[in-house]
Coordinates of C-alpha atoms in Angstrom, one line a residue:
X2 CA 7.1 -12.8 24.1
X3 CA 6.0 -11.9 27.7
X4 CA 2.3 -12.3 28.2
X5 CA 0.6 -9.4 29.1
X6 CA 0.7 -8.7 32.9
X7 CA -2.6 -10.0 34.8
X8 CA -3.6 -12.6 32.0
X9 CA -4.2 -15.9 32.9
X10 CA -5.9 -18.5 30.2
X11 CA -9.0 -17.1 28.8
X12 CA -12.2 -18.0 30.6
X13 CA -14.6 -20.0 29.0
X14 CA -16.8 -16.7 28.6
X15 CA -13.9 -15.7 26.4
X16 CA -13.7 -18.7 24.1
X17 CA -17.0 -18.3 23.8
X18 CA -16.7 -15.0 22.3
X19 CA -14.7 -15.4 19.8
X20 CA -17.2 -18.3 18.0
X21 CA -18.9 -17.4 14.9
X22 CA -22.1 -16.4 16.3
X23 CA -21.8 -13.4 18.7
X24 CA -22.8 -14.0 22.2
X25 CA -26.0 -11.9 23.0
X26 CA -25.2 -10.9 26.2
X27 CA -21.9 -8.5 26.4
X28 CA -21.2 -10.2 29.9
X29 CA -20.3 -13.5 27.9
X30 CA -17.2 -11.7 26.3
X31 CA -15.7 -12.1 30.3
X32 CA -14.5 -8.3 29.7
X33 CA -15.8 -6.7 32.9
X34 CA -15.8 -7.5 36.5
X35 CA -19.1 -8.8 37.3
X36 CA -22.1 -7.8 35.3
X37 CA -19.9 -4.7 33.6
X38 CA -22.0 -2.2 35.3
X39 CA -18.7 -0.8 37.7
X40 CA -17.1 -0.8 33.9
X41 CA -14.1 -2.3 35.9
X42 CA -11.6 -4.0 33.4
X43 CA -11.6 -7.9 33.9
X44 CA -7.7 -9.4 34.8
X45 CA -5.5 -8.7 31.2
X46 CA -7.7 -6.3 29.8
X47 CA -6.2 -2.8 29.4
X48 CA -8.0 0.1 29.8
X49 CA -7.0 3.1 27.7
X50 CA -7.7 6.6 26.7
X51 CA -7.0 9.1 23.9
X52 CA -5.3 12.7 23.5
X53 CA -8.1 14.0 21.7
X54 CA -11.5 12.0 21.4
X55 CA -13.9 11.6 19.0
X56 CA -17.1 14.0 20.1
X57 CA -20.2 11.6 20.8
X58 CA -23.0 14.3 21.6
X59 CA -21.2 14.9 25.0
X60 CA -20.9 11.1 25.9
X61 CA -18.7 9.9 28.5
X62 CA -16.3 6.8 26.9
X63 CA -14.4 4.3 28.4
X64 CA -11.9 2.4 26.3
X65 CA -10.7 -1.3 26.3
X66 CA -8.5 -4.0 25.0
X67 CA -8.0 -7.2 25.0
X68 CA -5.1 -9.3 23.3
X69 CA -5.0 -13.4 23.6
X70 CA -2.7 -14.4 25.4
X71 CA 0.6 -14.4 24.2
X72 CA 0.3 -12.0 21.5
X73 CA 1.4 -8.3 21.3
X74 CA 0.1 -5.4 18.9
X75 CA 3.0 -4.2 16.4
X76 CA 3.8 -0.7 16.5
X77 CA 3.4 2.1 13.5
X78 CA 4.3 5.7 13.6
X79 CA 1.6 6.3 11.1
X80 CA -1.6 3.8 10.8
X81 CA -3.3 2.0 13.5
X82 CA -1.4 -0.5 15.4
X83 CA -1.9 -4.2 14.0
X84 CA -2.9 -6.5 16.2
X85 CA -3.3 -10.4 16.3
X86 CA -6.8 -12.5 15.3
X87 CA -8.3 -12.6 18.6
X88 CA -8.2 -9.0 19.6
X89 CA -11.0 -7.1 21.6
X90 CA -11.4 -3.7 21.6
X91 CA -14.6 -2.3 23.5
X92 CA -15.8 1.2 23.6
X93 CA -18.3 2.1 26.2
X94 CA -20.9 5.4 26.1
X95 CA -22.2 7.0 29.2
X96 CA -24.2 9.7 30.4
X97 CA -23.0 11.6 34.0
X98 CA -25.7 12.1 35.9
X99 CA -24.0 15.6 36.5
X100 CA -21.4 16.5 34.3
X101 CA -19.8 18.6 37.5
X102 CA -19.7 15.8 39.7
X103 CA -18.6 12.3 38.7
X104 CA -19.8 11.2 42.7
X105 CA -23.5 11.2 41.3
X106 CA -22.9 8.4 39.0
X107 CA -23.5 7.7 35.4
X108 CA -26.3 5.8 33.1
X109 CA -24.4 3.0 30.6
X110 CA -25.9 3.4 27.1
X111 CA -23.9 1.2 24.7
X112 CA -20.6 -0.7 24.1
X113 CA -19.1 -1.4 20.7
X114 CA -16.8 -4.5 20.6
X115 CA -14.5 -4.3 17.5
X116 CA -13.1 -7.9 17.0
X117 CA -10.3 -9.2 15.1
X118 CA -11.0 -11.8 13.0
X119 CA -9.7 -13.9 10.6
X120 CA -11.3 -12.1 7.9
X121 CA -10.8 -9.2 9.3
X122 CA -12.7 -6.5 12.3
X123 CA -16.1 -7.3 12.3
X124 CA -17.9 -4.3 15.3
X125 CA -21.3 -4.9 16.6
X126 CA -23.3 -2.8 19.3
X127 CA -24.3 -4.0 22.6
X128 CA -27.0 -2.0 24.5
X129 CA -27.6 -1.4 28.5
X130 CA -30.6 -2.5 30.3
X131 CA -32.2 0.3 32.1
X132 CA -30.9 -1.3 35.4
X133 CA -27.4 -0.9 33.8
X134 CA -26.7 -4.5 34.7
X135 CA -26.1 -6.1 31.4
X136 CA -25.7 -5.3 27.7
X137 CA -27.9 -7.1 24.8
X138 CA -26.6 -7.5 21.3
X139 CA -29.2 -5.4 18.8
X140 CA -27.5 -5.2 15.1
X141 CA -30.5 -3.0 14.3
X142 CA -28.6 -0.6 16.4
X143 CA -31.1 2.0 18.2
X144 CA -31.8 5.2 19.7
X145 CA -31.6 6.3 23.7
X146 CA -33.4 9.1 25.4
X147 CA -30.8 10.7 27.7
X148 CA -30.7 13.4 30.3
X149 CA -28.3 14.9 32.6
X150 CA -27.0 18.1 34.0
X151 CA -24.0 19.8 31.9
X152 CA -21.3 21.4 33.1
X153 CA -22.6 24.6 32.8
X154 CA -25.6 23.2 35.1
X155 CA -28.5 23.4 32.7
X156 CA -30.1 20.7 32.5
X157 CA -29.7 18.9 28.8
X158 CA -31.9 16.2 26.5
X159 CA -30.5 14.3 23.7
X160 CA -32.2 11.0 21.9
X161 CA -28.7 9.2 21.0
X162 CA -28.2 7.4 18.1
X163 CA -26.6 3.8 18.6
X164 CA -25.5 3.1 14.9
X165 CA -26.0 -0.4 13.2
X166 CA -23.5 -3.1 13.0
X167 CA -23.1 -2.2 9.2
X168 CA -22.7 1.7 9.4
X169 CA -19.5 0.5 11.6
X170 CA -17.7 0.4 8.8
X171 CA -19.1 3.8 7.9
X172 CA -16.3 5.3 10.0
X173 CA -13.8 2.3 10.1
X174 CA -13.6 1.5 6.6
X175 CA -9.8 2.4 5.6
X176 CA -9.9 1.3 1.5
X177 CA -11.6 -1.6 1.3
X178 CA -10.9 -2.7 5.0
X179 CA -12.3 -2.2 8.2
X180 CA -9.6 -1.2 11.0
X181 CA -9.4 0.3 14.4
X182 CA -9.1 4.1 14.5
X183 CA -7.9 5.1 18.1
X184 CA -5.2 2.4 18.8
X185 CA -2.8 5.1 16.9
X186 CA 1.0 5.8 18.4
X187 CA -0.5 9.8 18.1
X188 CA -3.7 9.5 20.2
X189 CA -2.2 7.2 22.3
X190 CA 1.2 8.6 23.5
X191 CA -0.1 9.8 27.0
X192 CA 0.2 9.2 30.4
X193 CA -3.0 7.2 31.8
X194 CA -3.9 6.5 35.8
X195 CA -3.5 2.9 36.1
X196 CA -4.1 0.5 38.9
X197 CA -0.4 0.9 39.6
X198 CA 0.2 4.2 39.1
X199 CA 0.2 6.8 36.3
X200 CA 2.5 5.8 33.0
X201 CA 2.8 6.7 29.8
X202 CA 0.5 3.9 27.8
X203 CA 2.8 3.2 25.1
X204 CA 5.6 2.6 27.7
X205 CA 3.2 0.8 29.8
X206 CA 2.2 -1.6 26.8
X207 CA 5.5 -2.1 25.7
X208 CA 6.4 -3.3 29.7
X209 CA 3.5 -5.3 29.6
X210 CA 4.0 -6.8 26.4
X211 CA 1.1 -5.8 24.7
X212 CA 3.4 -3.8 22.2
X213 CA 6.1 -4.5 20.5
X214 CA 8.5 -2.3 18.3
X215 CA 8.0 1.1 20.0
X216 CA 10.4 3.9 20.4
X217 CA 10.3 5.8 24.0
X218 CA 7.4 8.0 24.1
X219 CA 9.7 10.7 23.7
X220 CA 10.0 9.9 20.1
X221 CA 6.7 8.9 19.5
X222 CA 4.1 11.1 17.3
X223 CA 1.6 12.9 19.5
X224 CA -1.3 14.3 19.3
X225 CA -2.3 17.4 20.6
X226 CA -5.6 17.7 23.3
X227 CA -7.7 19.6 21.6
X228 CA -9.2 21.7 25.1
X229 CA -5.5 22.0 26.5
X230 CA -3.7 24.9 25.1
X231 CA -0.5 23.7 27.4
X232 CA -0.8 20.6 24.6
X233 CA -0.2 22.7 21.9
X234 CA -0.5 25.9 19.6
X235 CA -4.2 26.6 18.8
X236 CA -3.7 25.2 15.2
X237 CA -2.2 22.2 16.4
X238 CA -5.3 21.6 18.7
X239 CA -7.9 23.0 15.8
X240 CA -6.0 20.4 13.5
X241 CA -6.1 17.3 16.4
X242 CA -10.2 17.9 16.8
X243 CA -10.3 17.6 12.9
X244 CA -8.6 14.5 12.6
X245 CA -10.4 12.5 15.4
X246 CA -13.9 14.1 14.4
X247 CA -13.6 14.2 10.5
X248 CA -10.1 12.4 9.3
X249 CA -11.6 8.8 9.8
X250 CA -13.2 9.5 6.4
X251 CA -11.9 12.5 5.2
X252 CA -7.8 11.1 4.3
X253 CA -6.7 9.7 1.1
X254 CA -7.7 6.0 2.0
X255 CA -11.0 7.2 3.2
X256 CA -15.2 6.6 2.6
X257 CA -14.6 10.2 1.2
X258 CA -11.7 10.5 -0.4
X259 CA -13.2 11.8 -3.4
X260 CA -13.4 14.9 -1.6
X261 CA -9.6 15.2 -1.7
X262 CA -10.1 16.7 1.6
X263 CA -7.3 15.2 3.7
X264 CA -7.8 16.3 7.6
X265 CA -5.3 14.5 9.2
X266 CA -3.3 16.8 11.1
X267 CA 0.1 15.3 9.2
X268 CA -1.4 17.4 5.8
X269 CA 0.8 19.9 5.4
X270 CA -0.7 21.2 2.0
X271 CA -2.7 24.1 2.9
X272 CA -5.1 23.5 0.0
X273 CA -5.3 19.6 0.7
X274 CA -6.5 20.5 4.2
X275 CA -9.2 23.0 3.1
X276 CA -7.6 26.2 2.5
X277 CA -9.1 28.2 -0.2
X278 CA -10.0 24.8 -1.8
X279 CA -13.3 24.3 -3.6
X280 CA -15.3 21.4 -3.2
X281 CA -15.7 18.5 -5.2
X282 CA -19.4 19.0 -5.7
X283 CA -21.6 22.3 -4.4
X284 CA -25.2 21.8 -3.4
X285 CA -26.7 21.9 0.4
X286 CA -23.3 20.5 1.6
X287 CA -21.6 24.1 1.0
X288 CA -24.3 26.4 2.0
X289 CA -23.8 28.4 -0.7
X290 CA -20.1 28.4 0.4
X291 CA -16.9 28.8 -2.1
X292 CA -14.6 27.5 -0.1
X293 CA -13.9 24.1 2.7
X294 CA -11.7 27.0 4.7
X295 CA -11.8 30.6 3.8
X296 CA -8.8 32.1 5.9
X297 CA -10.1 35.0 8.6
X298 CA -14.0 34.2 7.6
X299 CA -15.6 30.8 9.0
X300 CA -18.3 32.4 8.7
X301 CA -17.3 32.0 4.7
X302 CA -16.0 28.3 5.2
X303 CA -18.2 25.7 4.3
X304 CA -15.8 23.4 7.4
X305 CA -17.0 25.7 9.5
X306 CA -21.2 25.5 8.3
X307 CA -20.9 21.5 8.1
X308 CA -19.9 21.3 11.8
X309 CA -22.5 24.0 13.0
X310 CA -25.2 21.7 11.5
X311 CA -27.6 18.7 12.6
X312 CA -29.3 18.6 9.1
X313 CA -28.8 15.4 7.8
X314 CA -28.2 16.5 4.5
X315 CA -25.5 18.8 5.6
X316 CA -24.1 18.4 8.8
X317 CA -20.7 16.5 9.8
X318 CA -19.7 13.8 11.0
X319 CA -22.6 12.3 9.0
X320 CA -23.5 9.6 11.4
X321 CA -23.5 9.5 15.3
X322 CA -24.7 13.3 15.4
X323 CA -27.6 14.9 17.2
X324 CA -25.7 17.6 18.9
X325 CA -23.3 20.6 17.9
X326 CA -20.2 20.4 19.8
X327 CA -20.2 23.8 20.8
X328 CA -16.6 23.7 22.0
X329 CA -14.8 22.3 19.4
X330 CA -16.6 24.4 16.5
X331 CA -15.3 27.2 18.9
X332 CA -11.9 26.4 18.4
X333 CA -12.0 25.6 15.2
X334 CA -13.8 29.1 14.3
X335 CA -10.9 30.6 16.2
X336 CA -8.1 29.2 14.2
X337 CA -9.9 29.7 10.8
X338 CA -10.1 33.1 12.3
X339 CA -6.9 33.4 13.4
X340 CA -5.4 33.0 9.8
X341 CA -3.6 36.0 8.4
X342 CA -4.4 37.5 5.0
X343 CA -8.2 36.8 4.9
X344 CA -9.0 35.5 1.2
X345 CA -5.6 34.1 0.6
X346 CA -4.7 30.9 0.5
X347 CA -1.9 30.1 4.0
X348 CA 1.8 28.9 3.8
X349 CA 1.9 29.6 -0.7
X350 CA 5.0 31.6 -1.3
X351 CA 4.8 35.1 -2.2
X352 CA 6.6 34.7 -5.6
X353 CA 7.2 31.4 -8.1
X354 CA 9.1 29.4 -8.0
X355 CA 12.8 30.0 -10.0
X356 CA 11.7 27.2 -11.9
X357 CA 8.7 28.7 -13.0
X358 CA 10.9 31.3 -14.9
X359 CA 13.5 28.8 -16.8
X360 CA 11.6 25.7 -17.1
X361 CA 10.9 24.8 -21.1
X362 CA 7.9 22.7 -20.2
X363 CA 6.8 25.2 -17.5
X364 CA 6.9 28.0 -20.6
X365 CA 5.5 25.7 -23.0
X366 CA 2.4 24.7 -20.8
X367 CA 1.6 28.9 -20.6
X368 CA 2.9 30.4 -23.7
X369 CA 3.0 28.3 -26.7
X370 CA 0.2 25.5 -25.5
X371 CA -2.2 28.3 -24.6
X372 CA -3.5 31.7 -24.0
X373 CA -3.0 33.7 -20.7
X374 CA -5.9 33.8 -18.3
X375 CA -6.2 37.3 -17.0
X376 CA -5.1 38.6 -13.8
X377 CA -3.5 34.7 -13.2
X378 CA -0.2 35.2 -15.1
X379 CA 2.1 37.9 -16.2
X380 CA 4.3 36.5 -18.8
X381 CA 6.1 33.4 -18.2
X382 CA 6.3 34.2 -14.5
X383 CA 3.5 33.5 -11.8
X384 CA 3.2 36.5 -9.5
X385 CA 1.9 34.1 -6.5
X386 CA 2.2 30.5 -7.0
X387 CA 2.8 27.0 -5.7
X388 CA 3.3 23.8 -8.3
X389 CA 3.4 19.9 -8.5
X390 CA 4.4 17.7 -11.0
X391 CA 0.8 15.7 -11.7
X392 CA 0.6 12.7 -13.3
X393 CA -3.2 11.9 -13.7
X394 CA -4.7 8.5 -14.8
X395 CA -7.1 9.9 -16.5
X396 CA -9.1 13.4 -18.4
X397 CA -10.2 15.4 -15.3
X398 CA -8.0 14.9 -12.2
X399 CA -6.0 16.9 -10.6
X400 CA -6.7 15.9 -7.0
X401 CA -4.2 17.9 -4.4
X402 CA -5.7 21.5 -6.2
X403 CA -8.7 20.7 -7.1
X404 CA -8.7 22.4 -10.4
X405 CA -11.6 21.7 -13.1
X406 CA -11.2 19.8 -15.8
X407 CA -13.7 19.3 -18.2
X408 CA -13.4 16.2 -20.4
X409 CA -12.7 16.5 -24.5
X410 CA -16.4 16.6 -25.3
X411 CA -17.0 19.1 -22.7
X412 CA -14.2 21.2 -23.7
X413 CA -15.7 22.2 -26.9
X414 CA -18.2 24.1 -24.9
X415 CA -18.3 27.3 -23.9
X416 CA -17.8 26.8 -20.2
X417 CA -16.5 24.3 -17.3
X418 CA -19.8 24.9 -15.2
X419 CA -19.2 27.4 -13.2
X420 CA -15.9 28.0 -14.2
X421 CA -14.3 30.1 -16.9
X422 CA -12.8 28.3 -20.0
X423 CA -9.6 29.7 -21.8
X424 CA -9.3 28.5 -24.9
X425 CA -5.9 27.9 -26.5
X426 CA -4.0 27.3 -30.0
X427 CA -4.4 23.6 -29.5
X428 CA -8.4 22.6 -29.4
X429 CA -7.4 19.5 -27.0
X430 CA -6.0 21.7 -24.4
X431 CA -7.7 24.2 -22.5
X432 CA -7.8 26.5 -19.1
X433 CA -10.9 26.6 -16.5
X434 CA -10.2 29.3 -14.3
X435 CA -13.0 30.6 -11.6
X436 CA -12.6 34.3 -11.4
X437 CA -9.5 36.1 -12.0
X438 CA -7.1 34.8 -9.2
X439 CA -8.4 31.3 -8.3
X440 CA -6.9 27.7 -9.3
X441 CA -5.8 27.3 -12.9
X442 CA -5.3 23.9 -14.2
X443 CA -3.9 23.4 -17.5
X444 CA -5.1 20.0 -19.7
X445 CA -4.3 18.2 -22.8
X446 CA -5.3 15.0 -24.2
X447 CA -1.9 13.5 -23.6
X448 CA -1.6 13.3 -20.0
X449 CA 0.1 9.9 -19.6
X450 CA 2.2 10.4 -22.0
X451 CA 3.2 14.2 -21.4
X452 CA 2.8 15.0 -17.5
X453 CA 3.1 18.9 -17.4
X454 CA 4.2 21.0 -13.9
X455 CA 1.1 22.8 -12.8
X456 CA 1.0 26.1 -11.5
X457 CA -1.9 26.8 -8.5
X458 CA -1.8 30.6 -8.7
X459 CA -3.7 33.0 -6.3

């Protein structure tokens, strides 16, 4: 394997860093030029940026890495790229002075190092001395008073949060690992203004030899940038802020995958990504809100109130957040607005399925197993519908549709919360329907050994 372009042997600074006890001083990691304060990368460390980045109450970042030598990342369409025990990746967060001119300078507030090691990415926080010429190691994390001019040229305030070493994995944490979450063939498939020119980066690794196993960009997943409508449509850029704000936890190997909201912009079930889904559990978090997305009406969609907030009972992301970012709630307001047929759920066919009309099981499950919920089905046949075959692990899930189930004991009550229960000619199966022309769910006590086809009607 070629060693990445521009690395020599690492400096002692570099051994250093990779010891069991962290250095204290950021300059010990031999990452910059100098002190760090120019933010220049240090000979075979890569600078790198994202299509769409993560919104850090208007902070400037500036992205690194640093393989040993010798060693290459592997590529993945799909998850973070895996790289070698040894690996450095360092994100910087800055203040402009001015937001409308760069010239004026910036003020250094923290850098994160994520490190590979054996055991796995261990991130810790490093924060800038007021004369911005070196960065101490606090695992308490901390807060920053900050002011600058926007780019509207009003003068703004903000007292940052600089998270803990432990709420890193807050954000990181995919199942019961911590792992990178911009080094992504998606966010990174872009061109970037290197030393030597402009190049794509994947291309540019894969020349360098910090990547192995990557296709031309061409065929490469990509991202859209979420403030460039050349990039992409506006729910291709709606969906790209989504992911890189909220996917880090909300995706099916997630902190909060019990939600069974998935926003990673590969989701291609309507109700998976929000639409006209329920959430797992109401209280401050929904505003008083039915639904994550309520097509035509954010002003209905609890996505849309959870953004707009800086309560820390109800606001999202949960960590990290002091500010609104006013821009990207504006985009996402616009696609949610954008959506035709306000009140119904996106992308479910008009009619069911054929199946729906000839399938014994499918009949069984509505006719002889139980009685008809009103205003959901007509007959055997589903007026609007969309099914799966579900194969739960237990009483109660249904995770891609959220429908309610109640357990046994709960059954023999008269309601599933707020939900309507249908009873049926067997006393171990039930419906809980909310409303007339919400998500039905059909139970029975023997789910392992009976899977049924479930019908989500509108």
């Amino acid at each position: 394997m070629v060693a990445l372009a521009g690395c020599g042997s690492a400096s002692p600074q570099a051994v250093q860093a990779t010891s069991q006890t962290p250095p204290e001083r950021l300059s010990q990691y031999g990452l910059f030029v100098g002190n760090g304060g120019s933010q220049e990368p240090a000979e075979g460390v890569i600078p790198y940026d994202l299509n769409s980045a993560l919104f850090s109450d208007y902070a400037l970042k500036y992205r690194f890495l640093r393989l040993p030598p010798g060693t290459h990342a592997t590529y993945s369409d799909r998850d973070a790229f895996e790289f070698p025990v040894g690996t450095m990746i360092a994100k910087t967060f800055a203040y402009p002075r001015d937001a409308r001119d760069p010239t004026l300078g910036r003020r250094l507030i923290e850098t994160r190092i994520l490190e590979r090691k054996s055991e796995g990415w261990v991130g810790l926080p490093y924060i800038w001395n007021a004369e911005q010429t070196e960065a101490t190691l606090e695992l308490a994390g901390g807060t920053q008073d900050v002011e600058w001019i926007h780019g509207d040229g009003k003068p703004r305030t903000n007292n940052y949060i600089i998270p803990n070493a432990n709420q890193c994995k807050g954000c990181h944490k995919a199942g019961e690992t911590v792992t990178p979450i911009g080094p992504k063939a998606r966010h990174l498939n872009r061109d970037f203004a290197y030393s030597s020119g402009v190049e794509n980066q994947l291309e540019h690794w894969t020349r360098q030899g910090a990547l192995s196993g990557a296709p031309p960009a061409a065929q490469a997943p990509k991202l859209a940038v979420w403030d460039d409508p050349k990039s992409g449509t506006l729910e291709a850029r709606a969906r790209a802020w989504l992911e890189i704000n909220c996917a880090h936890c909300h995706n099916p190997d997630g902190p909060a995958r019990n939600s069974g909201l998935d926003l990673l912009a590969s989701q291609r079930n309507p109700t998976a990504f929000g639409i006209s889904k329920p959430p797992v559990a109401a209280g401050r978090g929904s505003g008083g809100r039915e639904f994550d997305i309520v097509p035509g009406q954010p002003d209905k969609s609890i996505l849309v109130f959870r953004i707009d907030s800086t309560d820390a009972g109800i606001m999202m992301p949960e960590l990290g957040k002091r500010l609104v970012h006013k821009e990207g709630l504006a985009l996402v307001r616009e696609w949610i607005g954008a959506m035709a047929d306000p009140g119904k759920t996106a992308a479910i066919p008009r009619s069911a399925p054929a199946e729906a009309q000839t399938n014994p099981r499918a009949e069984a499950s509505t006719t002889a197993r139980g009685s008809r919920p009103q205003g959901a089905l007509d007959g055997n046949r589903y007026r609007d519908g969309r099914h799966t075959r579900v194969v739960p692990t237990h009483h109660g899930e249904l995770p891609q549709y959220g429908s309610r189930h109640e357990s046994p004991h709960q059954a023999r009550s008269s309601t599933c919360s707020n939900w309507r229960l249908i009873r049926t000619a067997n006393p171990g199966s039930r419906f809980c329907v909310l409303g007339d022309r919400e998500r039905v769910g059909f139970s029975s006590p023997r789910w392992d050994a009976d899977p049924l086809k479930v019908w989500v009607v509108d």
